[in-house]
Tab-separated table of C-alpha atoms in Angstrom:
chain	number	residue	atom	x	y	z
A	12	UNK	CA	-13.117	-1.776	-21.705
A	13	UNK	CA	-10.658	-0.943	-18.821
A	14	UNK	CA	-12.311	2.257	-18.035
A	15	UNK	CA	-15.451	0.510	-17.039
A	16	UNK	CA	-13.652	-1.559	-14.225
A	17	UNK	CA	-13.539	-0.858	-10.572
A	18	UNK	CA	-9.761	-1.786	-10.590
A	19	UNK	CA	-8.795	-3.227	-7.314
A	20	UNK	CA	-5.126	-3.695	-8.176
A	21	UNK	CA	-4.551	0.053	-7.568
A	22	UNK	CA	-5.213	-0.789	-4.019
A	23	UNK	CA	-1.656	-2.166	-3.466
A	24	UNK	CA	-0.094	1.071	-2.451
A	25	UNK	CA	0.344	3.408	0.420
A	26	UNK	CA	-2.953	4.954	1.506
A	27	UNK	CA	-2.820	8.673	1.302
A	28	UNK	CA	-5.519	11.332	1.834
A	29	UNK	CA	-4.650	14.668	0.374
A	30	UNK	CA	-5.543	17.914	1.964
A	31	UNK	CA	-7.677	20.018	-0.522
A	32	UNK	CA	-9.103	22.722	2.021
A	33	UNK	CA	-7.851	24.256	5.035
A	34	UNK	CA	-9.615	27.038	6.961
A	35	UNK	CA	-9.819	28.577	10.387
A	36	UNK	CA	-13.203	29.594	11.582
A	37	UNK	CA	-13.531	33.454	11.982
A	38	UNK	CA	-14.064	34.839	15.530
A	39	UNK	CA	-17.270	36.345	14.635
A	40	UNK	CA	-18.740	33.234	13.057
A	41	UNK	CA	-21.869	31.948	14.860
A	42	UNK	CA	-22.085	28.304	15.782
A	43	UNK	CA	-23.758	26.196	12.949
A	44	UNK	CA	-23.542	22.635	11.969
A	45	UNK	CA	-20.435	21.893	10.153
A	46	UNK	CA	-22.328	20.044	7.181
A	47	UNK	CA	-24.196	23.185	6.537
A	48	UNK	CA	-21.385	25.451	6.871
A	49	UNK	CA	-19.231	23.449	4.331
A	50	UNK	CA	-21.921	23.138	2.001
A	51	UNK	CA	-22.264	26.904	1.918
A	52	UNK	CA	-18.570	27.412	1.687
A	53	UNK	CA	-17.230	24.869	-0.770
A	54	UNK	CA	-17.762	25.067	-4.488
A	55	UNK	CA	-19.910	22.353	-5.981
A	56	UNK	CA	-20.667	20.714	-2.595
A	57	UNK	CA	-23.944	19.237	-1.550
A	58	UNK	CA	-25.177	18.546	1.924
A	59	UNK	CA	-25.092	14.717	1.024
A	60	UNK	CA	-21.485	14.844	-0.276
A	61	UNK	CA	-20.324	16.659	2.907
A	62	UNK	CA	-22.138	14.225	5.211
A	63	UNK	CA	-20.415	11.343	3.279
A	64	UNK	CA	-16.941	12.776	3.614
A	65	UNK	CA	-17.555	13.495	7.286
A	66	UNK	CA	-18.931	9.844	7.847
A	67	UNK	CA	-15.838	8.572	6.100
A	68	UNK	CA	-13.309	10.636	8.284
A	69	UNK	CA	-12.286	12.706	5.400
A	70	UNK	CA	-13.166	15.966	7.314
A	71	UNK	CA	-11.311	16.930	10.607
A	72	UNK	CA	-11.844	19.662	13.111
A	73	UNK	CA	-8.736	20.383	15.140
A	74	UNK	CA	-7.082	17.213	13.979
A	75	UNK	CA	-10.085	14.910	14.967
A	76	UNK	CA	-13.100	13.476	13.166
A	77	UNK	CA	-16.443	14.847	14.101
A	78	UNK	CA	-20.071	14.068	13.250
A	79	UNK	CA	-22.097	16.017	10.776
A	80	UNK	CA	-24.152	17.516	13.567
A	81	UNK	CA	-21.071	19.036	15.237
A	82	UNK	CA	-21.393	22.857	15.541
A	83	UNK	CA	-18.415	24.814	14.573
A	84	UNK	CA	-16.924	27.483	17.002
A	85	UNK	CA	-14.663	30.442	16.434
A	86	UNK	CA	-10.985	29.424	16.049
A	87	UNK	CA	-11.831	25.701	14.847
A	88	UNK	CA	-9.391	24.561	12.324
A	89	UNK	CA	-11.190	22.532	9.604
A	90	UNK	CA	-9.378	20.307	7.006
A	91	UNK	CA	-10.971	18.766	4.020
A	92	UNK	CA	-9.149	15.643	2.552
A	93	UNK	CA	-9.846	13.709	-0.538
A	94	UNK	CA	-8.351	10.452	-1.858
A	95	UNK	CA	-7.111	12.078	-4.912
A	96	UNK	CA	-4.298	14.712	-5.071
A	97	UNK	CA	-4.772	18.314	-5.988
A	98	UNK	CA	-4.713	18.199	-9.789
A	99	UNK	CA	-1.176	18.052	-10.898
A	100	UNK	CA	-0.816	15.642	-13.884
A	101	UNK	CA	2.322	16.789	-15.585
A	102	UNK	CA	5.029	14.049	-15.169
A	103	UNK	CA	8.559	15.323	-15.215
A	104	UNK	CA	10.838	12.928	-17.120
A	105	UNK	CA	13.899	11.910	-14.914
A	106	UNK	CA	16.850	9.738	-15.755
A	107	UNK	CA	16.549	7.147	-13.017
A	108	UNK	CA	17.898	3.556	-12.794
A	109	UNK	CA	15.278	1.107	-13.457
A	110	UNK	CA	15.781	-2.556	-12.997
A	111	UNK	CA	14.041	-4.042	-16.057
A	112	UNK	CA	14.042	-7.717	-15.905
A	113	UNK	CA	11.989	-8.339	-19.011
A	114	UNK	CA	10.726	-6.209	-21.976
A	115	UNK	CA	8.928	-6.811	-25.146
A	116	UNK	CA	6.841	-4.377	-27.456
A	117	UNK	CA	3.816	-4.626	-25.133
A	118	UNK	CA	5.112	-4.835	-21.574
A	119	UNK	CA	7.883	-4.513	-19.027
A	120	UNK	CA	8.644	-6.186	-15.801
A	121	UNK	CA	10.251	-3.906	-13.313
A	122	UNK	CA	12.068	-4.943	-10.063
A	123	UNK	CA	11.240	-1.904	-7.736
A	124	UNK	CA	13.714	-1.234	-5.080
A	125	UNK	CA	12.287	-0.356	-1.470
A	126	UNK	CA	12.046	3.357	-0.931
A	127	UNK	CA	10.941	4.311	-4.476
A	128	UNK	CA	7.433	5.758	-4.703
A	129	UNK	CA	5.644	4.223	-7.759
A	130	UNK	CA	3.911	7.375	-9.174
A	131	UNK	CA	3.979	11.029	-8.663
A	132	UNK	CA	1.613	12.240	-5.912
A	133	UNK	CA	1.451	15.049	-3.109
A	134	UNK	CA	4.724	15.271	-1.567
A	135	UNK	CA	6.429	13.001	-4.120
A	136	UNK	CA	6.274	14.778	-7.638
A	137	UNK	CA	9.805	13.557	-8.641
A	138	UNK	CA	12.085	10.642	-8.311
A	139	UNK	CA	9.199	8.222	-8.776
A	140	UNK	CA	9.263	5.005	-11.009
A	141	UNK	CA	6.808	6.720	-13.378
A	142	UNK	CA	9.145	9.795	-13.747
A	143	UNK	CA	11.763	7.276	-14.723
A	144	UNK	CA	9.480	5.395	-17.141
A	145	UNK	CA	8.527	8.435	-19.061
A	146	UNK	CA	12.034	9.403	-19.602
A	147	UNK	CA	12.851	6.015	-21.239
A	148	UNK	CA	9.514	5.338	-23.101
A	149	UNK	CA	7.426	7.665	-25.145
A	150	UNK	CA	3.549	7.536	-25.095
A	151	UNK	CA	2.953	5.018	-22.433
A	152	UNK	CA	-0.859	4.428	-22.120
A	153	UNK	CA	-3.080	5.509	-19.175
A	154	UNK	CA	-6.107	3.910	-17.758
A	155	UNK	CA	-9.171	6.266	-17.645
A	156	UNK	CA	-9.185	8.296	-14.479
A	157	UNK	CA	-5.459	7.682	-13.706
A	158	UNK	CA	-3.976	10.681	-15.458
A	159	UNK	CA	-0.265	11.292	-14.551
A	160	UNK	CA	0.192	7.466	-14.055
A	161	UNK	CA	1.329	6.179	-17.442
A	162	UNK	CA	1.968	2.442	-17.997
A	163	UNK	CA	0.542	1.437	-14.416
A	164	UNK	CA	-1.957	-1.387	-14.085
A	165	UNK	CA	-1.159	-2.010	-10.395
A	166	UNK	CA	1.266	-0.539	-7.537
A	167	UNK	CA	3.040	-1.619	-4.590
A	168	UNK	CA	3.874	0.351	-1.485
A	169	UNK	CA	6.795	2.690	-1.320
A	170	UNK	CA	8.804	0.578	1.036
A	171	UNK	CA	7.752	-2.815	-0.518
A	172	UNK	CA	10.200	-4.173	-2.768
A	173	UNK	CA	9.608	-6.441	-5.953
A	174	UNK	CA	7.970	-6.980	-9.242
A	175	UNK	CA	5.585	-4.723	-11.136
A	176	UNK	CA	4.285	-5.098	-14.638
A	177	UNK	CA	4.010	-2.046	-16.806
A	178	UNK	CA	1.891	-1.848	-20.081
A	179	UNK	CA	3.463	-0.339	-23.094
A	180	UNK	CA	0.335	-0.325	-25.367
A	181	UNK	CA	-3.364	0.283	-24.937
A	182	UNK	CA	-4.116	-3.309	-25.820
A	183	UNK	CA	-1.703	-4.599	-23.161
A	184	UNK	CA	-2.984	-2.221	-20.474
A	185	UNK	CA	-6.740	-3.232	-21.199
A	186	UNK	CA	-6.005	-7.002	-20.971
A	187	UNK	CA	-3.838	-6.731	-17.971
A	188	UNK	CA	-6.445	-4.471	-16.159
A	189	UNK	CA	-8.954	-7.190	-16.842
A	190	UNK	CA	-6.691	-9.950	-15.398
A	191	UNK	CA	-6.190	-7.934	-12.205
A	192	UNK	CA	-9.850	-7.260	-11.895
A	193	UNK	CA	-10.812	-10.810	-12.254
A	194	UNK	CA	-7.935	-11.752	-9.776
A	195	UNK	CA	-6.436	-14.280	-12.215
A	196	UNK	CA	-2.891	-12.923	-11.970
A	197	UNK	CA	-0.643	-14.956	-9.533
A	198	UNK	CA	1.164	-12.814	-6.931
A	199	UNK	CA	3.481	-14.189	-4.358
A	200	UNK	CA	4.918	-12.070	-1.584
A	201	UNK	CA	7.670	-12.868	1.045
A	202	UNK	CA	7.318	-11.506	4.372
A	203	UNK	CA	9.173	-11.711	7.811
A	204	UNK	CA	6.522	-11.519	10.622
A	205	UNK	CA	6.806	-11.373	14.393
A	206	UNK	CA	6.069	-14.647	16.113
A	207	UNK	CA	5.355	-18.160	14.888
A	208	UNK	CA	1.927	-18.919	13.373
A	209	UNK	CA	0.503	-22.118	14.906
A	210	UNK	CA	-0.400	-23.678	11.686
A	211	UNK	CA	2.124	-24.148	8.869
A	212	UNK	CA	-0.307	-22.660	6.438
A	213	UNK	CA	-3.618	-20.953	6.557
A	214	UNK	CA	-6.160	-18.584	4.855
A	215	UNK	CA	-7.236	-15.198	6.220
A	216	UNK	CA	-10.608	-14.189	5.077
A	217	UNK	CA	-11.591	-10.716	6.493
A	218	UNK	CA	-12.608	-7.592	4.886
A	219	UNK	CA	-10.058	-4.809	4.875
A	220	UNK	CA	-10.986	-1.225	5.251
A	221	UNK	CA	-9.671	2.018	6.718
A	222	UNK	CA	-9.540	2.545	10.497
A	223	UNK	CA	-11.779	5.349	11.893
A	224	UNK	CA	-9.120	6.402	14.038
A	225	UNK	CA	-6.297	6.663	11.443
A	226	UNK	CA	-7.513	6.901	7.763
A	227	UNK	CA	-3.901	5.833	6.496
A	228	UNK	CA	-4.138	2.547	8.423
A	229	UNK	CA	-6.186	-0.283	7.219
A	230	UNK	CA	-7.937	-2.788	9.577
A	231	UNK	CA	-9.236	-6.256	9.161
A	232	UNK	CA	-13.043	-6.656	9.729
A	233	UNK	CA	-13.694	-10.452	10.062
A	234	UNK	CA	-17.380	-10.006	10.275
A	235	UNK	CA	-17.616	-8.216	7.048
A	236	UNK	CA	-19.240	-5.195	8.607
A	237	UNK	CA	-16.819	-2.684	6.861
A	238	UNK	CA	-14.259	-2.566	4.158
A	239	UNK	CA	-13.782	-4.804	1.044
A	240	UNK	CA	-13.783	-8.552	0.777
A	241	UNK	CA	-10.197	-9.685	1.178
A	242	UNK	CA	-8.343	-13.194	1.221
A	243	UNK	CA	-4.767	-13.988	1.884
A	244	UNK	CA	-3.375	-17.432	1.741
A	245	UNK	CA	-0.161	-17.919	3.717
A	246	UNK	CA	2.606	-20.506	4.382
A	247	UNK	CA	5.291	-20.759	6.854
A	248	UNK	CA	8.669	-21.176	5.138
A	249	UNK	CA	10.962	-20.890	8.136
A	250	UNK	CA	10.276	-20.656	11.927
A	251	UNK	CA	13.033	-18.524	13.618
A	252	UNK	CA	11.896	-18.592	17.238
A	253	UNK	CA	10.782	-14.839	17.547
A	254	UNK	CA	9.971	-14.383	13.916
A	255	UNK	CA	8.732	-16.310	10.882
A	256	UNK	CA	9.603	-16.187	7.119
A	257	UNK	CA	6.189	-16.624	5.352
A	258	UNK	CA	4.941	-16.749	1.894
A	259	UNK	CA	1.688	-14.871	1.046
A	260	UNK	CA	-0.514	-15.320	-2.068
A	261	UNK	CA	-3.275	-12.820	-2.646
A	262	UNK	CA	-6.580	-13.859	-3.925
A	263	UNK	CA	-7.745	-10.220	-3.718
A	264	UNK	CA	-5.463	-7.010	-3.816
A	265	UNK	CA	-6.723	-4.638	-1.187
A	266	UNK	CA	-4.764	-1.673	0.237
A	267	UNK	CA	-2.074	-2.935	2.733
A	268	UNK	CA	-3.986	-6.365	2.674
A	269	UNK	CA	-0.926	-8.391	3.761
A	270	UNK	CA	0.107	-5.872	6.440
A	271	UNK	CA	-3.454	-5.590	7.898
A	272	UNK	CA	-4.222	-9.235	7.655
A	273	UNK	CA	-1.013	-10.372	9.519
A	274	UNK	CA	-1.579	-7.891	12.189
A	275	UNK	CA	-5.103	-9.124	12.651
A	276	UNK	CA	-3.750	-12.762	13.261
A	277	UNK	CA	-1.248	-11.368	15.756
A	278	UNK	CA	1.875	-11.591	13.507
A	279	UNK	CA	2.629	-8.009	12.167
A	280	UNK	CA	5.421	-7.670	9.635
A	281	UNK	CA	8.856	-6.947	11.028
A	282	UNK	CA	9.617	-3.261	11.295
A	283	UNK	CA	6.196	-2.198	9.979
A	284	UNK	CA	5.783	1.208	11.625
A	285	UNK	CA	2.415	1.737	10.446
A	286	UNK	CA	1.067	-1.706	11.857
A	287	UNK	CA	3.096	-2.077	15.082
A	288	UNK	CA	5.954	-4.286	13.741
A	289	UNK	CA	8.644	-1.580	14.552
A	290	UNK	CA	8.602	-2.688	18.315
A	291	UNK	CA	9.901	-5.888	19.767
A	292	UNK	CA	6.658	-8.224	19.720
A	293	UNK	CA	8.403	-11.361	20.720
A	294	UNK	CA	11.758	-12.274	22.555
A	295	UNK	CA	13.691	-11.830	25.710
A	296	UNK	CA	14.079	-8.734	27.636
A	297	UNK	CA	18.087	-9.018	27.600
A	298	UNK	CA	19.690	-5.894	26.303
A	299	UNK	CA	21.755	-8.073	24.049
A	300	UNK	CA	18.709	-9.211	22.187
A	301	UNK	CA	17.212	-5.738	22.091
A	302	UNK	CA	20.531	-4.601	20.604
A	303	UNK	CA	20.265	-7.309	17.976
A	304	UNK	CA	16.748	-6.496	16.894
A	305	UNK	CA	17.603	-2.751	16.711
A	306	UNK	CA	20.409	-3.597	14.401
A	307	UNK	CA	18.141	-5.554	12.259
A	308	UNK	CA	15.785	-2.423	12.149
A	309	UNK	CA	18.582	-0.272	11.246
A	310	UNK	CA	19.626	-2.624	8.502
A	311	UNK	CA	16.240	-2.807	6.899
A	312	UNK	CA	14.295	0.447	7.805
A	313	UNK	CA	10.978	-0.696	6.313
A	314	UNK	CA	8.367	-3.276	6.550
A	315	UNK	CA	9.793	-6.765	5.528
A	316	UNK	CA	7.678	-7.361	2.492
A	317	UNK	CA	8.898	-8.352	-0.961
A	318	UNK	CA	6.843	-8.812	-4.129
A	319	UNK	CA	8.571	-12.030	-5.277
A	320	UNK	CA	6.737	-13.237	-8.245
A	321	UNK	CA	4.115	-12.405	-10.960
A	322	UNK	CA	2.364	-14.948	-13.143
A	323	UNK	CA	-0.115	-14.072	-15.853
A	324	UNK	CA	-1.273	-14.548	-19.475
A	325	UNK	CA	0.636	-12.466	-21.885
A	326	UNK	CA	-1.922	-9.991	-23.261
A	327	UNK	CA	-0.797	-10.521	-26.893
A	328	UNK	CA	0.777	-13.906	-27.317
A	329	UNK	CA	-2.009	-15.456	-24.711
A	330	UNK	CA	0.914	-17.699	-23.378
A	331	UNK	CA	1.390	-18.025	-19.572
A	332	UNK	CA	4.470	-16.080	-18.383
A	333	UNK	CA	6.100	-16.030	-15.083
A	334	UNK	CA	8.747	-13.943	-13.417
A	335	UNK	CA	10.500	-14.123	-10.175
A	336	UNK	CA	13.314	-11.979	-8.284
A	337	UNK	CA	15.324	-12.816	-5.161
A	338	UNK	CA	14.981	-10.884	-2.005
A	339	UNK	CA	16.840	-7.604	-2.004
A	340	UNK	CA	19.979	-7.162	-0.096
A	341	UNK	CA	18.511	-5.496	3.064
A	342	UNK	CA	15.882	-8.117	3.451
A	343	UNK	CA	18.335	-11.193	2.832
A	344	UNK	CA	20.830	-9.692	5.373
A	345	UNK	CA	18.257	-9.364	8.062
A	346	UNK	CA	16.926	-12.971	7.246
A	347	UNK	CA	20.665	-14.185	7.525
A	348	UNK	CA	21.159	-12.464	10.858
A	349	UNK	CA	18.017	-14.108	12.350
A	350	UNK	CA	19.078	-17.582	11.005
A	351	UNK	CA	22.533	-17.145	12.675
A	352	UNK	CA	21.021	-15.849	15.904
A	353	UNK	CA	18.767	-19.029	16.258
A	354	UNK	CA	21.593	-21.214	15.767
A	355	UNK	CA	23.772	-19.415	18.092
A	356	UNK	CA	21.254	-19.297	20.923
A	357	UNK	CA	20.410	-23.073	20.799
């Protein structure tokens, strides 16, 4: 059953921690350990749960993480974050443009544009792909534990463009969830990265987990000391002097896997703000070059990542199906500019 799975496909999304509690310590409060204080203050909290949350960086004091033995002081500002939003599961149907490239009685294939959030969550309750789906389709199924996310069996980041499969029936959802869980779905991404990898192709095998400094950012841990097992296979498609067009195939589907892995090997995605790709990483110091790069940033104000293809076994017919979409206009325009720049500068 799908509800028994630890479904890694849901890792392909923007990481978000949601503020559940916000408190400022009273001036008369005596200095006590933060784990004891919160255990007493929060409903259904145990000392162990609070300590685990502190260790995971989900509790901050004055904007910084602390240890369980930290002693609170009057005026301290404490925030408690969880990985799930405050309960708000009603999805508001909205008439939104959906680029449906395939549909049958059991599933849809959607080409998601960059900038569209996949499902409602804190700060984005409307305008998401799911808001559009519930307007056009009645009674889409939901996976256990994912209330408010009808039809979804995987996700991609807000600013990543490309393909998503949507389940229209319980049978399709269960089968597709199993395929994602067992990593048998073929997913190909196209990315523009800074620099030129030494090898024409390679494999990055490094665990991916959250950074202790910024819980929204993922890091690669090649020694496997933290995070989850993650493997990315990449191939260089074009070398454009200061950037490269690459193809990435995922063996696993961890949060920000491609973005974290490419940064790990020294080639962050072009204009990836979260992973340092929004600064000039390779090139000259000439003002003309800097203006050229800034123009590319303005043309594609997001990370250069596109979910190009999906291949899987149809959950009902059991035939292998394959879908592919071209690069969106912003990505193809930036790529064309780099191609022209390389020719001009020769």
